[in-house]
Tab-separated table of C-alpha atoms in Angstrom:
chain	number	residue	atom	x	y	z
J	12	MET	CA	-5.993	-47.639	-271.359
J	13	ASP	CA	-4.037	-48.622	-274.466
J	14	LEU	CA	-4.238	-52.086	-276.023
J	15	PRO	CA	-0.829	-53.384	-274.821
J	16	THR	CA	-1.744	-52.523	-271.238
J	17	PHE	CA	-5.166	-54.115	-271.661
J	18	TRP	CA	-3.653	-57.363	-272.917
J	19	PHE	CA	-1.063	-57.391	-270.157
J	20	LEU	CA	-3.985	-57.378	-267.701
J	21	VAL	CA	-5.810	-60.049	-269.704
J	22	ILE	CA	-2.782	-62.347	-269.588
J	23	ALA	CA	-2.533	-61.834	-265.815
J	24	LEU	CA	-6.232	-62.761	-265.575
J	25	LEU	CA	-5.695	-65.890	-267.676
J	26	TRP	CA	-2.882	-67.027	-265.381
J	27	LEU	CA	-5.106	-66.363	-262.384
J	28	GLY	CA	-7.846	-68.519	-263.900
J	29	TYR	CA	-5.384	-71.299	-264.613
J	30	LEU	CA	-3.788	-71.264	-261.169
J	31	PHE	CA	-7.173	-71.271	-259.435
J	32	LEU	CA	-8.856	-73.964	-261.524
J	33	GLU	CA	-5.914	-76.225	-262.243
J	34	GLY	CA	-4.516	-75.627	-258.770
J	35	PHE	CA	-7.100	-77.801	-257.043
J	36	ASP	CA	-6.696	-80.360	-259.859
J	37	PHE	CA	-3.035	-80.676	-258.989
J	38	GLY	CA	-3.853	-80.776	-255.289
J	39	VAL	CA	-6.275	-83.663	-255.715
J	40	GLY	CA	-3.618	-85.576	-257.642
J	41	MET	CA	-0.995	-84.948	-254.971
J	42	LEU	CA	-3.376	-86.058	-252.224
J	43	LEU	CA	-4.369	-89.272	-253.997
J	44	PRO	CA	-2.144	-91.535	-251.831
J	45	VAL	CA	-2.708	-89.443	-248.691
J	46	LEU	CA	-6.516	-89.343	-248.586
J	47	GLY	CA	-7.363	-92.191	-250.959
J	48	ARG	CA	-6.629	-95.131	-248.691
J	49	SER	CA	-8.511	-97.679	-250.811
J	50	GLU	CA	-9.347	-98.158	-254.468
J	51	THR	CA	-12.856	-96.837	-253.854
J	52	GLY	CA	-11.464	-93.817	-252.022
J	53	ARG	CA	-9.061	-93.031	-254.855
J	54	ARG	CA	-11.895	-93.288	-257.359
J	55	VAL	CA	-13.906	-90.815	-255.274
J	56	LEU	CA	-11.009	-88.355	-255.423
J	57	ILE	CA	-10.511	-88.752	-259.163
J	58	ASN	CA	-14.236	-88.453	-259.851
J	59	THR	CA	-14.355	-85.052	-258.129
J	60	ILE	CA	-12.239	-83.598	-260.927
J	61	GLY	CA	-13.140	-86.073	-263.669
J	62	PRO	CA	-15.664	-83.823	-265.472
J	63	VAL	CA	-13.543	-80.644	-265.292
J	64	TRP	CA	-9.793	-81.311	-265.297
J	65	ASP	CA	-9.385	-81.166	-269.078
J	66	GLY	CA	-11.354	-77.913	-269.312
J	67	ASN	CA	-9.156	-76.388	-266.624
J	68	GLU	CA	-6.023	-77.102	-268.670
J	69	VAL	CA	-7.343	-74.959	-271.514
J	70	TRP	CA	-6.519	-71.831	-269.533
J	71	VAL	CA	-2.758	-72.351	-269.781
J	72	ILE	CA	-3.039	-72.891	-273.540
J	73	VAL	CA	-4.976	-69.650	-273.922
J	74	ALA	CA	-2.508	-67.796	-271.675
J	75	ALA	CA	0.446	-68.987	-273.760
J	76	GLY	CA	-1.359	-68.285	-277.035
J	77	ALA	CA	-2.363	-64.790	-275.933
J	78	THR	CA	1.228	-64.054	-274.936
J	79	PHE	CA	2.457	-65.261	-278.331
J	80	ALA	CA	-0.052	-63.110	-280.232
J	81	ALA	CA	-0.075	-59.977	-278.070
J	82	PHE	CA	3.564	-59.872	-276.921
J	83	PRO	CA	5.783	-61.853	-279.309
J	84	GLY	CA	8.932	-60.456	-277.694
J	85	TRP	CA	7.782	-61.564	-274.249
J	86	TYR	CA	6.863	-65.011	-275.545
J	87	ALA	CA	10.161	-65.476	-277.378
J	88	SER	CA	12.369	-64.539	-274.442
J	89	LEU	CA	10.442	-66.407	-271.740
J	90	PHE	CA	9.642	-69.602	-273.613
J	91	SER	CA	13.094	-69.955	-275.131
J	92	THR	CA	14.740	-69.443	-271.737
J	93	ALA	CA	12.381	-71.884	-269.999
J	94	TYR	CA	12.289	-74.372	-272.871
J	95	LEU	CA	13.323	-77.481	-270.905
J	96	PRO	CA	11.145	-76.812	-267.821
J	97	LEU	CA	8.167	-76.128	-270.083
J	98	LEU	CA	8.839	-79.375	-271.954
J	99	LEU	CA	8.745	-81.161	-268.598
J	100	LEU	CA	5.438	-79.411	-267.843
J	101	LEU	CA	4.014	-80.571	-271.153
J	102	LEU	CA	5.029	-84.163	-270.473
J	103	ALA	CA	3.502	-83.994	-266.992
J	104	LEU	CA	0.183	-82.675	-268.317
J	105	ILE	CA	0.113	-85.339	-271.025
J	106	GLY	CA	0.935	-88.029	-268.470
J	107	ARG	CA	-1.880	-86.910	-266.157
J	108	GLY	CA	-4.394	-86.906	-268.970
J	109	VAL	CA	-3.426	-90.362	-270.179
J	110	ALA	CA	-3.446	-91.726	-266.616
J	111	PHE	CA	-6.952	-90.410	-265.905
J	112	GLU	CA	-8.260	-92.096	-269.038
J	113	TYR	CA	-6.328	-95.366	-268.812
J	114	ARG	CA	-6.351	-96.315	-265.111
J	115	GLY	CA	-9.800	-97.930	-265.411
J	116	LYS	CA	-9.216	-99.753	-268.699
J	117	VAL	CA	-7.861	-102.948	-267.112
J	118	ASP	CA	-9.178	-104.666	-263.981
J	119	SER	CA	-5.785	-105.038	-262.331
J	120	ASP	CA	-4.494	-103.577	-259.062
J	121	ARG	CA	-0.988	-103.322	-260.480
J	122	TRP	CA	-2.290	-101.514	-263.584
J	123	ARG	CA	-4.186	-98.984	-261.486
J	124	ARG	CA	-1.283	-98.453	-259.093
J	125	THR	CA	0.998	-97.679	-262.038
J	126	TRP	CA	-1.300	-95.016	-263.443
J	127	ASP	CA	-1.975	-93.634	-259.982
J	128	ALA	CA	1.778	-93.153	-259.576
J	129	VAL	CA	1.806	-91.213	-262.867
J	130	ILE	CA	-1.033	-88.989	-261.647
J	131	VAL	CA	0.732	-88.265	-258.364
J	132	LEU	CA	4.143	-87.604	-259.913
J	133	ALA	CA	2.746	-85.392	-262.675
J	134	SER	CA	0.594	-83.493	-260.169
J	135	TRP	CA	3.755	-82.593	-258.218
J	136	ILE	CA	5.849	-81.727	-261.269
J	137	ALA	CA	3.330	-79.495	-263.060
J	138	PRO	CA	2.740	-76.851	-260.343
J	139	ALA	CA	6.447	-76.860	-259.481
J	140	VAL	CA	7.356	-75.993	-263.077
J	141	VAL	CA	4.595	-73.392	-263.416
J	142	GLY	CA	5.667	-71.767	-260.142
J	143	LEU	CA	9.301	-71.818	-261.251
J	144	VAL	CA	8.618	-70.219	-264.647
J	145	LEU	CA	6.180	-67.572	-263.405
J	146	SER	CA	8.543	-66.627	-260.573
J	147	ALA	CA	11.419	-66.333	-263.023
J	148	ASN	CA	9.226	-64.087	-265.150
J	149	VAL	CA	8.488	-61.831	-262.161
J	150	PHE	CA	11.948	-61.751	-260.549
J	151	GLY	CA	13.865	-61.574	-263.820
J	152	LEU	CA	16.045	-63.543	-266.210
J	153	PRO	CA	19.625	-62.974	-267.427
J	154	LEU	CA	18.660	-61.191	-270.648
J	155	ASP	CA	21.049	-59.177	-272.784
J	156	ALA	CA	20.247	-56.085	-274.838
J	157	ASN	CA	18.653	-58.254	-277.553
J	158	GLY	CA	16.381	-60.067	-275.106
J	159	ASP	CA	18.429	-63.272	-275.388
J	160	ARG	CA	19.318	-65.452	-272.426
J	161	VAL	CA	22.894	-65.286	-271.209
J	162	GLY	CA	24.101	-68.618	-269.825
J	163	GLY	CA	22.592	-72.089	-269.832
J	164	TRP	CA	19.042	-73.194	-269.192
J	165	TRP	CA	19.812	-73.637	-265.485
J	166	THR	CA	20.000	-69.856	-265.053
J	167	ILE	CA	16.243	-69.940	-264.480
J	168	PHE	CA	16.948	-71.392	-261.034
J	169	SER	CA	17.495	-69.019	-258.118
J	170	LEU	CA	16.326	-68.744	-254.534
J	171	PRO	CA	13.204	-66.677	-255.438
J	172	THR	CA	12.234	-68.966	-258.333
J	173	THR	CA	12.732	-72.061	-256.196
J	174	LEU	CA	10.531	-70.437	-253.568
J	175	GLY	CA	7.949	-69.825	-256.274
J	176	ALA	CA	7.948	-73.504	-257.233
J	177	ILE	CA	7.536	-74.576	-253.597
J	178	ALA	CA	4.836	-71.961	-252.999
J	179	LEU	CA	2.630	-73.097	-255.875
J	180	VAL	CA	3.017	-76.778	-254.962
J	181	ALA	CA	2.065	-76.046	-251.345
J	182	PHE	CA	-0.870	-73.814	-252.285
J	183	SER	CA	-2.173	-76.391	-254.767
J	184	MET	CA	-2.108	-79.088	-252.093
J	185	LEU	CA	-4.114	-76.932	-249.679
J	186	HIS	CA	-6.435	-75.789	-252.467
J	187	GLY	CA	-7.055	-79.414	-253.405
J	188	ALA	CA	-7.792	-80.399	-249.808
J	189	ILE	CA	-10.370	-77.611	-249.428
J	190	PHE	CA	-11.902	-78.533	-252.777
J	191	LEU	CA	-12.205	-82.168	-251.659
J	192	ALA	CA	-13.804	-81.076	-248.389
J	193	LEU	CA	-16.315	-79.161	-250.499
J	194	LYS	CA	-16.950	-81.916	-253.061
J	195	THR	CA	-16.981	-85.101	-250.983
J	196	GLU	CA	-19.060	-86.489	-248.160
J	197	GLY	CA	-18.657	-88.846	-245.250
J	198	GLU	CA	-15.230	-90.052	-244.183
J	199	MET	CA	-13.475	-88.556	-247.226
J	200	ARG	CA	-14.778	-85.096	-246.369
J	201	LEU	CA	-13.555	-85.462	-242.788
J	202	ARG	CA	-10.088	-86.544	-243.961
J	203	ALA	CA	-9.833	-83.584	-246.321
J	204	ARG	CA	-10.938	-81.156	-243.594
J	205	ARG	CA	-8.487	-82.564	-241.098
J	206	PHE	CA	-5.653	-82.337	-243.594
J	207	ALA	CA	-6.499	-78.717	-244.499
J	208	LEU	CA	-6.696	-77.668	-240.853
J	209	ARG	CA	-3.511	-79.422	-239.765
J	210	ALA	CA	-1.367	-78.492	-242.764
J	211	GLY	CA	-3.010	-75.193	-243.741
J	212	ILE	CA	-0.614	-72.738	-242.099
J	213	PRO	CA	2.599	-74.521	-243.217
J	214	LEU	CA	1.224	-74.771	-246.761
J	215	LEU	CA	0.381	-71.049	-246.887
J	216	LEU	CA	3.751	-69.884	-245.558
J	217	PRO	CA	5.745	-70.329	-248.829
J	218	LEU	CA	3.141	-68.313	-250.749
J	219	ALA	CA	3.230	-65.567	-248.132
J	220	ALA	CA	7.028	-65.531	-248.307
J	221	LEU	CA	6.913	-65.318	-252.116
J	222	VAL	CA	4.698	-62.231	-252.257
J	223	LEU	CA	6.656	-60.534	-249.474
J	224	VAL	CA	9.948	-61.113	-251.322
J	225	ALA	CA	8.386	-59.747	-254.511
J	226	GLN	CA	7.014	-56.726	-252.671
J	227	PHE	CA	10.292	-55.824	-250.982
J	228	ARG	CA	12.285	-56.338	-254.187
J	229	GLY	CA	10.126	-54.420	-256.633
J	230	GLY	CA	6.752	-53.591	-255.163
J	231	GLN	CA	4.958	-50.275	-255.186
J	232	THR	CA	2.958	-48.630	-252.447
J	233	TRP	CA	-0.392	-49.753	-253.862
J	234	THR	CA	0.677	-53.409	-254.152
J	235	TRP	CA	0.644	-53.652	-250.352
J	236	VAL	CA	-3.163	-53.646	-250.591
J	237	PRO	CA	-3.591	-56.894	-252.597
J	238	LEU	CA	-0.747	-58.455	-250.596
J	239	VAL	CA	-2.507	-57.848	-247.268
J	240	ILE	CA	-5.819	-59.009	-248.761
J	241	ALA	CA	-4.146	-62.220	-249.916
J	242	LEU	CA	-2.710	-62.988	-246.483
J	243	LEU	CA	-5.948	-62.239	-244.653
J	244	ALA	CA	-8.083	-64.216	-247.110
J	245	GLY	CA	-5.856	-67.259	-246.758
J	246	LEU	CA	-6.086	-67.228	-242.966
J	247	ILE	CA	-9.827	-66.516	-242.875
J	248	GLY	CA	-10.327	-69.334	-245.379
J	249	LEU	CA	-8.784	-71.802	-242.946
J	250	ALA	CA	-11.063	-70.476	-240.208
J	251	ARG	CA	-14.070	-71.121	-242.440
J	252	VAL	CA	-12.923	-74.704	-242.962
J	253	HIS	CA	-12.929	-75.099	-239.191
J	254	ALA	CA	-16.509	-73.760	-239.168
J	255	ASP	CA	-17.638	-76.344	-241.751
J	256	ARG	CA	-18.051	-73.647	-244.426
J	257	GLU	CA	-16.001	-75.234	-247.180
J	258	GLY	CA	-17.680	-73.218	-249.937
J	259	GLN	CA	-16.686	-69.953	-248.288
J	260	ALA	CA	-13.186	-71.302	-247.667
J	261	PHE	CA	-12.815	-72.277	-251.319
J	262	PHE	CA	-13.949	-68.803	-252.402
J	263	LEU	CA	-11.503	-67.153	-249.992
J	264	GLN	CA	-8.672	-69.250	-251.406
J	265	GLY	CA	-9.573	-67.694	-254.757
J	266	VAL	CA	-9.462	-64.231	-253.187
J	267	ALA	CA	-6.049	-65.014	-251.707
J	268	LEU	CA	-4.744	-66.222	-255.065
J	269	THR	CA	-6.134	-63.102	-256.755
J	270	GLY	CA	-4.238	-60.939	-254.290
J	271	VAL	CA	-1.052	-62.886	-254.974
J	272	VAL	CA	-1.356	-62.580	-258.765
J	273	VAL	CA	-2.175	-58.844	-258.576
J	274	THR	CA	0.819	-58.301	-256.296
J	275	LEU	CA	3.227	-60.239	-258.526
J	276	PHE	CA	2.103	-58.655	-261.781
J	277	GLY	CA	1.946	-55.280	-260.049
J	278	THR	CA	5.610	-55.578	-259.067
J	279	LEU	CA	6.391	-56.623	-262.634
J	280	TRP	CA	4.734	-53.542	-264.197
J	281	PRO	CA	5.652	-51.835	-266.544
J	282	ASN	CA	7.977	-54.635	-267.644
J	283	VAL	CA	7.080	-58.084	-268.880
J	284	ILE	CA	10.487	-59.571	-267.980
J	285	PRO	CA	13.108	-57.760	-265.899
J	286	SER	CA	16.746	-58.382	-266.797
J	287	THR	CA	18.954	-59.483	-263.932
J	288	LEU	CA	22.048	-58.335	-265.870
J	289	ASP	CA	21.088	-54.707	-266.350
J	290	PRO	CA	17.727	-52.969	-265.722
J	291	ALA	CA	18.188	-51.222	-269.070
J	292	PHE	CA	17.878	-54.619	-270.790
J	293	SER	CA	14.470	-55.329	-269.235
J	294	LEU	CA	11.637	-56.031	-271.667
J	295	SER	CA	8.753	-53.608	-271.272
J	296	ILE	CA	5.114	-53.922	-272.225
J	297	GLN	CA	5.402	-51.357	-274.996
J	298	ASP	CA	8.637	-52.763	-276.444
J	299	THR	CA	7.364	-56.339	-276.778
J	300	ALA	CA	3.746	-55.692	-277.826
J	301	ALA	CA	2.382	-56.504	-281.258
J	302	SER	CA	1.054	-53.736	-283.483
J	303	ASP	CA	-2.401	-52.245	-282.987
J	304	TYR	CA	-4.061	-54.268	-285.753
J	305	PRO	CA	-3.553	-57.784	-284.304
J	306	LEU	CA	-4.306	-56.482	-280.816
J	307	THR	CA	-7.559	-54.968	-282.080
J	308	VAL	CA	-8.566	-58.206	-283.815
J	309	MET	CA	-7.741	-60.191	-280.667
J	310	THR	CA	-9.824	-57.823	-278.565
J	311	TRP	CA	-12.907	-58.321	-280.738
J	312	VAL	CA	-12.467	-62.096	-280.786
J	313	ALA	CA	-12.063	-62.156	-277.020
J	314	ALA	CA	-15.117	-59.939	-276.544
J	315	PHE	CA	-17.342	-62.546	-278.215
J	316	GLY	CA	-15.502	-65.760	-277.352
J	317	THR	CA	-14.710	-65.233	-273.678
J	318	PRO	CA	-18.325	-64.971	-272.410
J	319	ALA	CA	-19.240	-68.165	-274.277
J	320	VAL	CA	-16.333	-70.068	-272.750
J	321	LEU	CA	-17.061	-68.778	-269.248
J	322	ILE	CA	-20.763	-69.625	-269.522
J	323	TYR	CA	-20.005	-73.131	-270.755
J	324	GLN	CA	-17.405	-73.819	-268.068
J	325	GLY	CA	-19.620	-72.352	-265.357
J	326	TRP	CA	-22.500	-74.541	-266.529
J	327	THR	CA	-20.230	-77.588	-266.314
J	328	TYR	CA	-19.384	-76.847	-262.696
J	329	TRP	CA	-23.049	-76.260	-261.914
J	330	VAL	CA	-24.108	-79.601	-263.396
J	331	PHE	CA	-21.468	-81.484	-261.374
J	332	ARG	CA	-21.880	-79.433	-258.197
J	333	LYS	CA	-23.104	-82.212	-255.887
J	334	ARG	CA	-20.931	-83.997	-253.359
J	335	ILE	CA	-19.473	-87.411	-254.133
J	336	GLY	CA	-19.108	-90.327	-251.737
J	337	THR	CA	-18.261	-94.001	-251.807
J	338	LYS	CA	-21.936	-94.855	-252.372
J	339	HIS	CA	-21.747	-93.210	-255.796
J	340	ILE	CA	-18.881	-95.423	-256.973
J	341	PRO	CA	-19.977	-98.515	-258.940
J	342	PRO	CA	-18.075	-101.818	-258.754
J	343	VAL	CA	-14.778	-102.047	-260.640
J	344	HIS	CA	-15.202	-103.336	-264.158
J	345	ALA	CA	-13.050	-103.511	-267.263
J	346	PRO	CA	-14.710	-102.117	-270.395
């Protein structure tokens, strides 16, 4: 395996890590007004992701940075085309972070409601933008022979990319509900389970439609395997929720997401961005890759840095592995 191919797979893995970890973050934020029916309930929800949400966001930074360093042509074409949606994503992520930190700074219901609204809105916007941009990357952009976008910024919108935005929002909501069923206890756990069971199938349908569209438009014979695995894992995961096995359900959601990412990047191969104007204008892995020297340096850095990051993040999840309930929430106080 050559270095450009290796880093293409690494970038796919980084996006998988981001979608899995940040996905339930977004889902918890979206479900804040649905499951958090009191101030104490909302604090329970926020505390489930409080120790980990900022670490989860690191994955998208690393994915973007790796794309910039390993495939400058890919980075230039995608990020310049999706400049405005990505700016909206950045604002949403900043807004969520500020809201998490500031909602408890003043003992005021109006203050907390304002920041809660920011959390909810940003948690809807962020996965929608990520789904839109990644879908556009997979299904193609109007690129000319120089890799430049033809038309305005709105050309990123199409039926498949809109489906991608809806699919990631829906999956994140279900992912968040299963995570809350795993991380909470008492009435909050029951609410999360009920939501996942009642809304599970409708929330999985857009994701299933997305991978099927990708498969029929550009899939290969072997990509049917991860696609089928993804669909089965999603359905079995819901069955495990019904059996009170939230840990297994959460793991199976990860398996389903892995199948989706493998299918999408498998249909993309050997390109990094297809051109919707002319297949000859598509950007390939080899054409957009950096030279061997920076790729070699990146590989050595990743070989030493990645295990340390994974160990640290895994340790964080282990430390905060216990369930949270209303009894763990202290009285409201202003610092």
